[in-house]
XYZ file of C-alpha atoms in Angstrom:
674
model
C 65.206 137.972 131.765
C 62.908 137.330 134.431
C 64.708 140.101 136.537
C 64.908 142.542 133.868
C 61.303 142.166 133.077
C 59.287 140.461 135.850
C 57.346 138.571 133.154
C 54.775 135.833 134.729
C 54.554 133.637 131.915
C 58.508 133.713 132.871
C 58.430 132.833 136.343
C 55.384 130.107 135.633
C 58.008 128.573 133.917
C 61.010 128.757 135.312
C 59.420 127.347 139.216
C 58.045 125.107 136.640
C 61.666 123.540 135.954
C 62.914 123.756 139.327
C 60.384 122.000 140.684
C 60.846 119.157 138.131
C 64.805 118.595 138.071
C 64.304 119.072 141.787
C 61.980 115.933 141.315
C 64.840 113.830 139.939
C 67.410 114.801 142.451
C 65.362 113.776 145.493
C 64.602 110.297 143.249
C 68.397 110.404 141.974
C 68.936 110.577 145.527
C 72.892 111.441 145.877
C 72.873 115.254 145.203
C 73.854 114.568 141.954
C 71.521 116.150 138.618
C 71.997 115.946 135.280
C 71.100 114.242 132.366
C 73.833 112.087 131.204
C 74.495 109.546 134.577
C 78.108 109.337 136.853
C 79.805 106.982 134.558
C 80.491 109.789 132.386
C 82.212 110.873 135.346
C 84.467 107.520 136.134
C 85.828 108.278 132.576
C 86.743 111.976 132.608
C 88.274 110.875 136.723
C 90.140 107.911 134.548
C 91.479 109.606 132.104
C 89.380 108.599 129.236
C 87.677 109.405 126.893
C 84.334 111.353 127.420
C 83.565 115.280 126.451
C 83.559 118.023 128.648
C 80.767 116.738 131.511
C 82.009 119.571 134.572
C 81.158 121.798 131.986
C 77.582 120.588 131.856
C 77.622 120.011 135.503
C 78.886 123.967 136.041
C 75.974 125.405 134.002
C 73.249 123.572 135.823
C 74.690 125.104 139.206
C 74.970 128.232 138.032
C 71.385 128.106 136.563
C 70.016 126.919 140.147
C 72.301 129.833 142.239
C 70.992 132.120 140.014
C 67.288 131.493 140.718
C 68.310 131.676 143.996
C 70.583 134.938 144.135
C 68.453 136.306 141.329
C 64.574 134.935 141.702
C 65.021 134.431 144.986
C 64.339 130.489 145.773
C 65.673 128.673 147.848
C 64.539 124.938 146.427
C 67.045 126.055 143.798
C 69.636 127.069 146.561
C 69.018 123.696 148.459
C 69.591 121.795 145.233
C 73.512 123.811 144.063
C 74.282 122.738 147.379
C 73.201 119.385 147.085
C 75.426 119.090 143.746
C 78.268 120.875 145.794
C 78.696 118.225 148.242
C 78.126 115.342 145.861
C 81.044 116.594 143.766
C 82.874 117.608 146.695
C 83.005 113.528 147.400
C 84.527 112.386 144.035
C 87.144 115.057 144.030
C 88.176 114.126 147.421
C 87.936 110.559 146.644
C 89.660 111.136 143.523
C 92.714 112.239 145.219
C 92.831 109.879 147.894
C 92.318 107.246 146.037
C 94.968 108.755 143.104
C 96.887 111.677 143.432
C 96.160 115.225 143.654
C 97.921 115.106 139.781
C 95.194 112.863 138.924
C 92.389 116.090 139.693
C 94.905 118.187 138.132
C 95.518 116.268 135.080
C 91.201 115.113 134.838
C 90.539 118.773 134.220
C 91.946 118.531 130.570
C 88.878 119.318 129.275
C 86.445 121.917 129.547
C 85.754 122.226 132.865
C 83.575 125.800 131.959
C 83.202 128.085 134.722
C 82.844 125.353 138.335
C 85.217 127.384 140.648
C 83.553 130.403 139.836
C 80.233 128.794 140.811
C 81.731 127.519 143.443
C 82.776 130.532 144.952
C 79.692 132.427 144.632
C 78.187 129.402 146.494
C 80.727 129.632 149.626
C 79.938 133.128 149.697
C 76.753 132.352 150.492
C 76.461 128.536 152.722
C 80.649 129.815 154.116
C 80.575 125.881 154.246
C 84.839 125.634 153.876
C 83.938 122.293 152.123
C 82.691 124.429 148.996
C 86.073 126.760 149.056
C 88.138 123.697 149.152
C 86.240 122.629 146.729
C 87.195 126.009 144.677
C 90.379 126.306 145.121
C 90.372 122.704 143.615
C 89.043 123.834 140.415
C 91.355 126.843 139.914
C 93.381 125.292 137.258
C 97.078 126.102 138.969
C 98.949 124.997 135.507
C 97.046 128.188 133.650
C 96.562 130.991 136.453
C 100.013 130.299 137.643
C 101.671 131.227 134.203
C 99.358 134.088 134.850
C 100.467 135.046 138.270
C 104.248 135.580 136.952
C 102.449 137.545 133.628
C 104.126 135.826 130.921
C 102.152 135.489 127.795
C 102.079 132.042 126.955
C 99.262 131.019 126.677
C 99.665 130.180 123.258
C 98.204 126.621 122.512
C 95.674 126.846 125.004
C 91.665 126.015 124.830
C 90.470 129.794 125.024
C 87.000 128.262 126.229
C 87.824 126.226 129.097
C 90.710 128.673 129.955
C 88.694 132.434 130.562
C 86.453 130.875 133.135
C 88.801 129.848 135.109
C 89.503 133.330 134.997
C 86.471 134.449 135.950
C 86.442 132.089 138.953
C 89.544 133.327 140.074
C 87.950 136.855 139.938
C 85.219 135.564 142.714
C 87.994 134.375 144.264
C 89.694 137.294 144.232
C 85.930 138.826 146.019
C 85.460 136.371 148.029
C 88.704 135.916 149.896
C 90.504 138.545 149.722
C 93.205 137.552 147.917
C 95.195 140.200 145.900
C 97.171 137.583 143.584
C 93.737 136.636 142.204
C 93.105 140.509 141.675
C 96.369 140.600 139.691
C 96.091 137.609 137.115
C 92.457 138.976 136.346
C 94.819 142.711 134.621
C 97.141 140.715 133.436
C 95.323 138.589 132.146
C 92.856 141.626 130.359
C 96.397 142.912 129.281
C 97.629 140.621 127.872
C 94.335 139.943 125.388
C 94.156 142.786 124.360
C 97.479 143.543 123.523
C 98.091 140.503 121.537
C 95.140 138.351 121.472
C 92.027 140.600 120.574
C 90.562 141.243 116.606
C 88.979 144.133 116.473
C 86.134 143.502 117.339
C 87.249 142.979 120.947
C 86.667 138.196 120.801
C 89.854 136.373 121.000
C 90.776 132.639 119.848
C 91.411 130.756 116.757
C 89.743 128.133 116.404
C 89.431 127.951 119.897
C 92.475 128.077 120.567
C 95.180 130.751 121.104
C 98.137 130.827 119.313
C 101.260 132.930 119.615
C 100.819 136.626 120.652
C 101.205 139.194 117.625
C 100.590 136.491 115.382
C 96.901 137.328 114.993
C 97.288 137.961 110.946
C 98.063 133.911 110.636
C 94.581 133.091 111.976
C 91.981 135.066 109.784
C 89.455 132.837 108.329
C 86.199 131.501 108.981
C 86.774 130.313 112.603
C 87.639 132.793 114.601
C 86.232 134.265 117.782
C 83.809 131.352 119.487
C 81.137 133.290 120.755
C 81.295 131.655 123.821
C 84.244 133.484 124.510
C 83.436 136.872 123.482
C 80.635 136.259 126.386
C 83.002 134.996 129.027
C 85.421 137.776 128.374
C 82.805 140.876 129.583
C 82.833 138.756 132.267
C 86.193 139.379 133.109
C 86.151 142.714 131.990
C 82.324 144.171 133.747
C 84.076 142.530 136.708
C 87.022 145.019 136.021
C 85.528 148.500 135.891
C 83.759 147.513 139.167
C 86.360 146.711 140.757
C 88.482 149.905 138.976
C 86.356 151.939 137.422
C 88.691 152.261 134.022
C 87.662 153.556 131.347
C 88.961 151.084 129.437
C 87.610 147.919 130.703
C 83.911 149.642 130.121
C 85.093 150.948 126.350
C 85.898 147.306 125.606
C 82.534 145.376 127.355
C 81.240 148.296 124.684
C 83.069 147.012 122.051
C 82.518 143.022 121.759
C 79.236 144.133 123.363
C 78.350 145.846 120.052
C 80.657 143.149 117.435
C 81.131 140.211 118.922
C 77.379 140.156 120.379
C 75.498 141.652 118.289
C 76.566 140.320 115.290
C 76.126 136.269 116.631
C 72.682 136.091 115.897
C 70.814 136.519 112.298
C 68.847 139.491 112.285
C 66.231 139.724 114.237
C 65.260 136.028 113.729
C 65.064 134.800 116.942
C 66.784 131.198 117.411
C 69.318 131.752 114.848
C 73.124 132.059 116.545
C 76.208 131.391 115.641
C 79.112 129.833 116.978
C 82.264 131.617 114.855
C 82.862 134.965 113.960
C 84.932 135.162 110.963
C 87.136 137.612 110.266
C 89.306 136.570 107.079
C 89.100 138.396 103.773
C 85.923 137.311 101.583
C 84.205 135.583 104.406
C 79.947 135.205 105.427
C 79.180 133.859 108.581
C 77.376 132.074 106.478
C 79.234 130.444 105.584
C 82.336 127.884 108.455
C 81.924 124.825 110.210
C 78.796 125.655 111.378
C 77.458 128.421 110.133
C 74.328 129.485 110.935
C 72.186 127.619 113.729
C 68.891 126.391 113.851
C 66.010 127.189 115.061
C 65.123 123.774 116.734
C 67.880 121.619 116.376
C 71.006 123.230 117.191
C 72.089 123.576 120.460
C 76.073 124.333 120.805
C 77.319 125.600 123.809
C 77.314 128.744 121.577
C 73.298 128.597 121.704
C 73.579 128.340 125.538
C 75.978 131.827 125.632
C 74.372 133.429 123.130
C 71.076 133.295 124.196
C 71.945 134.417 127.945
C 74.234 137.073 126.296
C 70.682 138.196 124.408
C 69.104 138.456 127.857
C 71.163 139.988 129.905
C 72.431 143.203 127.342
C 70.780 145.607 130.340
C 73.051 144.048 132.358
C 76.192 146.726 132.394
C 74.631 150.177 132.005
C 74.423 151.146 135.330
C 76.381 150.713 138.503
C 75.778 151.500 141.504
C 78.236 152.437 144.296
C 76.948 151.309 148.076
C 79.007 154.370 150.625
C 77.366 156.561 152.871
C 76.260 158.831 149.343
C 74.800 157.158 146.545
C 76.512 157.202 143.634
C 75.358 155.427 140.174
C 78.354 154.334 136.967
C 76.303 155.360 133.641
C 78.705 153.525 131.160
C 76.616 152.736 128.308
C 74.590 154.217 126.186
C 71.647 152.438 125.661
C 67.788 153.090 125.426
C 67.108 152.216 129.217
C 64.911 153.730 132.369
C 66.594 152.868 135.651
C 64.785 152.682 138.678
C 67.600 154.038 141.565
C 65.917 153.111 144.367
C 69.134 153.479 147.039
C 68.974 157.468 145.447
C 65.032 158.085 144.492
C 66.090 158.677 141.230
C 64.496 157.211 138.293
C 67.240 157.475 135.295
C 65.689 157.153 131.795
C 68.632 157.138 128.796
C 67.050 157.959 125.008
C 69.459 158.069 122.191
C 69.110 159.785 118.790
C 69.067 158.010 115.481
C 73.004 157.632 114.726
C 74.348 157.865 110.879
C 77.779 158.253 109.212
C 76.025 161.248 107.547
C 75.307 162.779 111.031
C 79.009 162.040 112.696
C 77.171 162.786 116.553
C 76.460 159.741 118.817
C 73.814 162.424 120.767
C 72.420 160.856 124.004
C 69.347 162.013 126.448
C 69.696 161.328 130.467
C 65.904 162.293 131.845
C 66.466 162.469 135.777
C 62.770 162.417 138.173
C 63.706 162.952 141.952
C 62.911 165.081 144.941
C 64.949 166.698 145.739
C 67.391 164.299 146.219
C 71.643 164.470 146.902
C 73.161 161.521 144.196
C 76.210 161.526 141.839
C 76.231 160.087 138.635
C 78.753 159.309 136.590
C 79.073 159.416 133.155
C 81.474 157.957 130.989
C 83.239 159.558 128.081
C 84.106 157.366 125.164
C 87.745 157.086 124.764
C 87.351 156.553 120.836
C 85.648 159.935 120.517
C 87.964 163.627 121.151
C 87.944 166.631 123.261
C 86.751 168.373 119.824
C 82.531 169.216 119.551
C 81.666 166.826 122.785
C 79.740 168.362 124.913
C 77.224 168.616 127.963
C 74.288 169.893 129.017
C 73.068 169.801 132.522
C 69.366 171.513 132.005
C 70.763 173.787 129.201
C 73.513 174.774 131.291
C 77.551 173.954 129.666
C 79.378 172.112 131.845
C 82.128 172.920 129.859
C 85.497 171.139 128.993
C 84.708 167.148 128.735
C 87.412 164.546 128.149
C 87.495 161.418 126.600
C 88.687 158.487 128.678
C 87.295 160.144 131.895
C 83.887 159.503 133.746
C 81.995 163.077 134.050
C 80.801 163.479 137.319
C 77.965 165.393 138.880
C 77.006 166.267 142.140
C 74.137 167.665 143.295
C 70.722 167.732 144.313
C 68.325 165.965 141.623
C 64.734 167.287 141.206
C 62.417 166.117 138.625
C 62.557 166.618 135.109
C 66.008 167.469 134.988
C 67.938 166.388 131.720
C 71.463 165.872 130.921
C 72.173 165.857 127.789
C 74.988 164.772 125.869
C 77.073 165.061 122.666
C 80.052 162.793 121.200
C 81.882 162.875 117.238
C 82.307 159.570 116.100
C 85.227 159.560 113.862
C 86.824 157.244 111.617
C 89.946 155.290 112.279
C 91.988 152.397 111.224
C 93.216 150.079 113.860
C 96.062 147.932 112.740
C 95.994 143.854 113.518
C 97.721 142.764 116.497
C 100.873 141.167 114.054
C 104.142 142.941 115.089
C 105.832 141.495 111.694
C 106.305 144.289 109.368
C 104.685 142.479 106.444
C 101.928 142.109 108.146
C 101.482 146.121 109.092
C 99.190 146.940 106.505
C 96.158 145.246 107.093
C 94.096 147.209 109.005
C 90.628 147.059 110.721
C 88.291 150.153 110.129
C 86.093 151.605 112.499
C 83.831 154.054 112.891
C 84.043 154.983 117.491
C 83.540 151.628 118.560
C 81.355 149.959 115.576
C 83.808 147.386 113.207
C 82.790 148.995 109.648
C 83.105 145.245 107.221
C 83.339 145.801 103.988
C 80.765 144.235 101.393
C 83.580 141.947 99.427
C 83.876 138.525 98.001
C 87.537 138.388 98.458
C 89.542 141.548 97.652
C 91.385 143.355 100.675
C 92.842 145.403 98.826
C 91.913 149.282 100.086
C 93.810 152.585 98.558
C 94.863 154.563 102.128
C 95.933 157.734 102.497
C 97.209 159.094 105.355
C 93.774 160.809 106.226
C 91.024 159.142 106.430
C 88.412 161.213 104.519
C 90.408 161.337 102.036
C 89.756 157.851 100.983
C 86.496 156.769 102.857
C 83.329 158.997 102.870
C 78.814 158.991 103.909
C 76.823 156.976 101.794
C 74.245 160.099 102.034
C 70.905 159.070 103.428
C 69.090 160.050 100.649
C 70.873 157.585 98.482
C 67.993 154.794 99.462
C 65.270 156.627 98.291
C 68.041 155.685 94.298
C 67.676 151.783 94.951
C 65.574 149.601 93.385
C 65.954 146.147 92.093
C 64.260 144.814 88.879
C 62.266 141.320 88.232
C 60.744 139.164 86.440
C 58.057 136.449 86.366
C 58.204 133.102 84.918
C 56.554 130.089 85.975
C 55.718 131.105 88.975
C 58.546 131.950 90.592
C 59.959 135.972 90.490
C 63.536 136.128 89.231
C 65.453 139.476 89.138
C 68.647 141.339 87.606
C 71.754 140.247 89.143
C 75.520 141.640 89.066
C 78.041 139.060 90.267
C 81.639 138.150 89.147
C 81.695 140.786 86.353
C 78.399 139.262 85.009
C 74.867 140.450 84.607
C 72.409 137.405 85.434
C 69.018 136.511 86.269
C 68.954 134.465 90.469
C 65.883 133.012 91.547
C 64.786 136.207 94.276
C 65.654 135.014 97.966
C 63.609 133.644 99.993
C 65.084 135.175 102.996
C 66.554 138.857 103.598
C 69.854 139.282 104.247
C 71.223 136.635 102.042
C 74.441 137.418 98.714
C 71.832 137.514 96.224
C 69.147 140.176 97.555
C 73.035 142.322 97.402
C 74.011 141.521 94.355
C 69.942 142.147 92.486
C 69.878 145.389 94.565
C 70.985 148.281 91.685
C 71.603 152.339 92.710
C 69.892 154.455 89.704
C 70.299 157.795 89.546
C 70.153 160.241 87.372
C 73.619 162.259 86.232
C 73.639 164.182 89.987
C 73.953 161.612 91.653
C 73.475 163.153 95.157
C 69.482 164.059 93.419
C 66.869 162.695 95.832
C 64.523 162.173 93.530
C 63.433 158.642 92.884
C 64.776 157.903 89.422
C 61.554 156.194 87.706
C 59.758 159.655 87.253
C 62.599 161.407 85.676
C 63.302 158.253 83.213
C 60.268 158.629 81.797
C 60.910 162.271 81.383
C 63.838 160.650 79.435
C 66.441 161.700 81.882
C 69.393 159.567 81.371
C 69.828 157.370 84.822
C 73.279 155.532 85.570
C 73.726 151.531 87.134
C 75.444 150.830 89.795
C 75.725 148.023 91.719
C 75.476 147.993 95.676
C 77.787 146.790 96.800
C 80.602 147.994 93.683
C 79.943 152.172 94.913
C 81.489 154.602 91.991
C 81.145 151.407 89.359
C 78.473 151.666 86.596
C 76.707 148.671 84.742
C 77.925 150.133 80.773
C 76.108 149.302 77.147
C 77.961 146.668 77.117
C 77.113 145.611 79.947
C 80.479 145.652 81.581
C 81.301 147.466 85.298
C 83.362 150.550 84.523
C 84.444 153.252 87.070
C 84.352 155.320 84.130
C 81.800 157.519 83.963
C 81.400 158.429 79.823
C 78.263 158.098 77.523
C 78.162 154.832 76.331
C 77.561 154.124 81.013
C 73.594 156.126 80.538
C 70.264 153.632 80.028
C 66.890 155.115 79.777
C 64.589 153.426 81.848
C 61.389 153.736 79.978
C 57.971 152.300 79.998
C 58.061 148.413 79.290
C 57.929 146.475 75.790
C 55.209 144.817 77.054
C 52.873 147.116 77.639
C 52.057 146.004 80.877
C 51.042 149.255 83.369
C 54.204 148.546 85.987
C 57.166 147.203 83.946
C 60.239 148.915 82.993
C 62.381 148.558 79.957
C 66.021 149.619 79.991
C 67.155 150.918 77.048
C 70.758 151.623 75.427
C 71.328 155.369 75.536
C 74.287 155.007 72.574
C 71.930 153.132 70.545
C 68.051 153.852 70.901
C 65.458 150.655 70.646
C 68.471 148.544 72.132
C 67.794 147.343 75.513
C 69.094 144.703 78.173
C 67.217 141.698 78.053
C 67.000 137.692 79.735
C 67.366 134.661 77.878
C 64.671 132.803 77.074
C 64.942 130.003 79.067
C 64.193 132.105 82.144
C 66.848 130.151 84.688
C 68.373 131.331 87.660
C 72.348 131.872 86.531
C 70.541 132.982 82.866
C 73.206 135.819 80.852
C 71.878 139.261 80.159
C 72.518 140.128 76.485
C 71.714 143.935 74.600
C 68.954 142.598 71.699
C 67.457 145.536 69.815
C 64.235 145.292 68.090
C 64.677 146.829 64.424
C 67.256 142.896 64.404
C 64.770 140.731 65.238
C 60.947 139.429 64.632
C 58.866 138.816 67.683
C 56.952 136.025 68.198
C 54.249 135.479 70.865
C 55.710 139.011 72.288
C 58.857 136.603 74.094
C 60.915 139.707 72.713
C 58.957 142.338 74.917
C 59.106 140.353 77.535
C 62.468 138.815 78.214
C 63.371 142.941 78.068
C 60.224 144.088 80.212
C 60.873 144.078 84.228
C 59.183 145.201 87.579
C 61.179 148.049 89.096
C 60.289 146.728 92.803
C 61.242 147.503 96.220
C 65.268 147.087 96.590
C 65.860 143.691 98.359
C 68.444 145.769 100.020
C 68.934 149.750 101.705
C 72.015 150.864 102.951
C 72.177 150.889 106.333
C 72.571 154.515 108.281
C 76.234 153.701 109.161
C 77.728 152.909 105.422
C 80.822 154.501 103.578
C 82.908 154.108 100.603
C 86.561 153.177 100.619
C 88.398 153.402 98.024
C 89.873 150.283 96.932
C 92.658 149.457 94.459
C 90.585 147.665 92.440
C 87.085 147.993 93.164
C 85.512 150.657 96.242
C 84.181 149.115 99.215
C 80.892 149.543 100.791
C 81.548 149.289 104.416
C 78.907 148.728 106.600
C 78.763 147.902 110.943
C 79.826 144.381 111.107
C 76.795 143.356 112.979
C 73.975 143.965 111.388
C 76.299 141.543 108.589
C 73.990 137.567 107.938
C 74.779 135.889 104.948
C 76.540 138.526 102.818
C 79.829 137.760 102.368
C 82.549 140.907 103.497
C 85.541 141.837 104.412
C 86.764 143.366 108.094
C 90.994 143.004 107.258
C 92.278 145.696 104.542
C 95.766 145.954 102.799
C 96.637 149.198 102.982
C 98.235 150.255 100.136
C 99.572 154.004 99.787
């Protein structure tokens, strides 16, 4: 984060941390540095119960090394060298006292990326002791399987072993041993072909299971956040080596769906451990659920916070060599000062929506007659038909998806590269080769995984053309959304549709809840494309239909049931509130003048809505008028700009990007019924 911002407060704080840890390490006097005692390693080496001390040691060592490589702290380098020397002595002692097998056995817990950080350290120090220690953390029982390209990773703990692969990548970079390059590419191919979900994430309950058998793994405990964090490192390295677009595409998919999904909206410090993939699940409900601001610090908090601190670290890749070249592989608003070539590249994106299915990117280049090459990624998910690239107004001709568009020229100030990528809907089968699961498909819009708001129903009514059963939600529909409220005893209650009935529920205190979904309605006239708000139209006598937010195409009937059939019994008149208050309205049945939706007299959460008529009730103290009056409030929920409606067998589904959801219940994989 400091490298991105050069924020002085961050600099001061991290320097203070380094100074304090330095004093701790010096006082211990043996190079060891941790918040737990060395006795934890005695237990690990004796193969007795202790939880993953090397995992934490790796994080400390990598943090210290980053302070040196990124921020130039020589004190931090001295500290990490001291730690490496201490553990070199420990590991040597175990091997001499027992055997190399005892050392390997002691690594059958999470050791993080010990090999990775030690190879990095060796590249700096050239100390063979550090290289030897890195080799000893390479875990041959796992890397050996990958070396022979055997998909035998079932039963392995995912986040224990992905960092070992990252270490293998660093071994290749440091030593040039091509076996470890092949290990990494084989591993990535294995994950993508057999062990990853549509989000790009991997693992179920933190483990891998049988290849191409993912249907049975769908639960609340999918895609541990740490695994996505580490898979991004694997793909990043592979792209650096090969410039293959598939790795950049993977990075984009996992970043959007796997990283952006793990923070609760913009709530700082509220993150998730797992990313549920089973039908009718919520990020808020699971073994961990959402963490808390100050009392949660799982491993996935550490990697989660780091992921959000480095969202910009894989947008631009510079190629070293005689002629400067810059690869732009992610489309994220940003500015890059390319010092080598004397260019400044500013990237801007137009807002993306489902009703305008194009990603439009503008790259502005400022330079003073410098010659350089820009290579920009043409995503695999787009199509050649409709893809356009222009340079300062000049059409660059045919552009092919899945390639890099290369532009070599002498750049001058204020040149503009404009890119337009069509985005289409598509389905993607779950990685399961059993015929009975062939119908389980995720729905994607370009790189975005779309989740359907649902408490468990996953049967979609598909046809051969995706556009026949999935349609965009017009942006104008947001103007037709509203929430109906009532006040009682100092509390606010909202009209809610849930489980097939209408009730009053207490207004949620936070956004992004299932209650907010159920308390939002689209209120529209028979001309559903009208862009006018409905309240004023209703006062003029225009009948309206009331559609629950998460049940598109379904309306409330005058019998207070939900129906996909529109008839005269599905219209209401919104009239001035019977209680006479200036901001209130009443919902009068279209089929029965003088009959209204009313709440129960006790005004408690869960009170059912019923129909009552003025002529059949004697109003006592205005209770009837009060129960039949609502405030037409700002909607608790809005349609996301990327929203679609998918036809279902029993009901339709509102589709939104998975990353945008917070506590809502959703379905990622649908059972497509022809």
